[in-house]
Amino acid sequence: MMKRFYAQIKQEPMITILQGSSSTIFTFQGDMFDYKTQNGLYLSANVQNSLLSTFDFYSNTKSISAKFPAFKGYPIENYEVLNNNTLKFRMPSIYLGICKIDFIFANNAGYTLASSSKQFSYVQTA
């Protein structure tokens, strides 16, 4: 059996809203967060917005390019991998309009959408 090296979400994230602030901190529990090498973490949404760029990390790797097509997202630069199973970040202060957001965890072996896990539901923004 082949070992999976891209991240996986194992439970619903803990969402912390800091008192007296509009900042929201997400903490995800999962697997393979230590393998966040060059590609990282992205905020994605179901809207067309100039803040969302296209990322196509795997088009030159034939063995995984079909499974991991290009995606649109906003890079979350500051995130903290607490250990292989816990990743924490502050929600970026960007406005995408009314939409459903998702998070993409990417590394050299592929990516996973938070919404693909049974442990995560889309977050509706207003």
XYZ file of C-alpha atoms in Angstrom:
126
model
C 0.000 0.000 0.000
C 1.293 3.458 -0.920
C 1.713 5.981 1.891
C -0.091 9.304 1.505
C 2.136 12.333 2.067
C -0.332 15.153 1.471
C -2.236 16.614 4.411
C -5.479 15.180 5.749
C -8.060 16.773 8.075
C -9.164 14.555 10.963
C -11.616 16.662 12.928
C -13.576 19.890 12.722
C -11.319 22.921 13.237
C -11.336 24.900 16.434
C -12.307 28.484 15.636
C -11.305 31.162 18.126
C -12.524 34.753 17.793
C -10.280 37.035 19.829
C -12.224 39.257 22.210
C -12.176 42.902 21.142
C -10.854 41.982 17.706
C -12.128 40.910 14.326
C -9.354 38.295 14.127
C -10.332 34.671 13.845
C -7.863 31.889 14.588
C -8.383 28.482 12.997
C -6.754 25.379 14.462
C -6.894 22.250 12.291
C -6.231 18.725 13.497
C -5.056 16.346 10.808
C -2.044 14.513 9.526
C 1.095 15.273 7.520
C 1.275 18.974 8.425
C 5.047 18.645 8.913
C 5.290 18.102 5.148
C 4.186 21.650 4.253
C 7.280 22.335 2.218
C 7.114 24.860 -0.604
C 3.420 25.026 -1.375
C 1.651 25.865 1.897
C -1.851 26.938 2.890
C -4.493 28.775 0.839
C -7.882 30.369 1.353
C -10.215 29.477 -1.503
C -13.766 30.591 -2.273
C -16.616 29.903 -4.675
C -16.471 33.393 -6.222
C -14.555 35.169 -8.956
C -12.266 37.670 -7.259
C -9.013 39.296 -8.341
C -7.506 38.476 -4.929
C -7.640 34.760 -5.784
C -4.721 33.586 -7.931
C -4.385 30.346 -9.871
C -1.864 27.832 -8.530
C -0.770 24.874 -10.634
C 1.997 23.095 -8.757
C 1.588 19.627 -10.228
C 1.119 20.059 -14.001
C 4.687 18.890 -14.664
C 4.368 15.786 -12.491
C 2.457 13.291 -14.632
C 1.902 10.800 -11.821
C -0.240 13.255 -9.799
C -1.279 16.061 -12.176
C -4.715 14.565 -12.956
C -5.538 14.064 -9.282
C -4.414 17.563 -8.274
C -5.508 20.101 -10.927
C -4.849 23.832 -10.674
C -6.848 25.724 -8.043
C -7.641 29.341 -7.201
C -6.687 30.648 -3.795
C -5.194 33.349 -1.629
C -1.926 32.351 0.077
C -1.994 32.374 3.862
C 1.577 33.355 4.580
C 1.597 33.140 8.356
C 0.603 29.777 9.705
C 2.138 27.700 12.432
C 2.653 23.957 12.280
C 2.510 23.048 15.964
C 3.296 19.404 15.171
C 2.563 16.859 12.448
C -1.096 16.790 13.534
C -1.886 20.432 14.369
C -1.805 23.554 12.210
C -2.903 27.003 13.388
C -3.377 30.304 11.558
C -5.067 33.680 11.744
C -7.694 34.300 9.080
C -6.372 36.848 6.559
C -8.114 40.222 6.491
C -9.408 40.150 2.940
C -12.899 40.719 1.626
C -14.188 38.235 -0.947
C -17.868 39.160 -0.743
C -20.664 36.776 0.128
C -19.281 33.325 -0.572
C -18.369 29.932 0.792
C -14.730 29.644 1.762
C -12.505 26.618 1.938
C -8.890 25.956 2.889
C -6.351 24.132 0.734
C -3.366 22.427 2.368
C -0.650 21.786 -0.249
C 2.760 20.209 -0.290
C 4.971 18.563 -2.906
C 2.927 15.347 -2.862
C -0.458 16.983 -3.533
C -3.152 18.901 -1.702
C -6.347 18.424 0.228
C -9.388 20.647 0.595
C -10.678 21.110 4.111
C -14.181 20.629 2.678
C -13.251 17.173 1.359
C -13.059 15.956 4.938
C -16.243 14.827 6.645
C -14.924 16.820 9.594
C -15.212 20.231 7.942
C -18.154 22.169 6.530
C -17.834 25.197 4.312
C -17.763 28.484 6.177
C -20.319 30.990 4.865
C -19.088 34.566 4.897
C -21.324 37.616 4.890
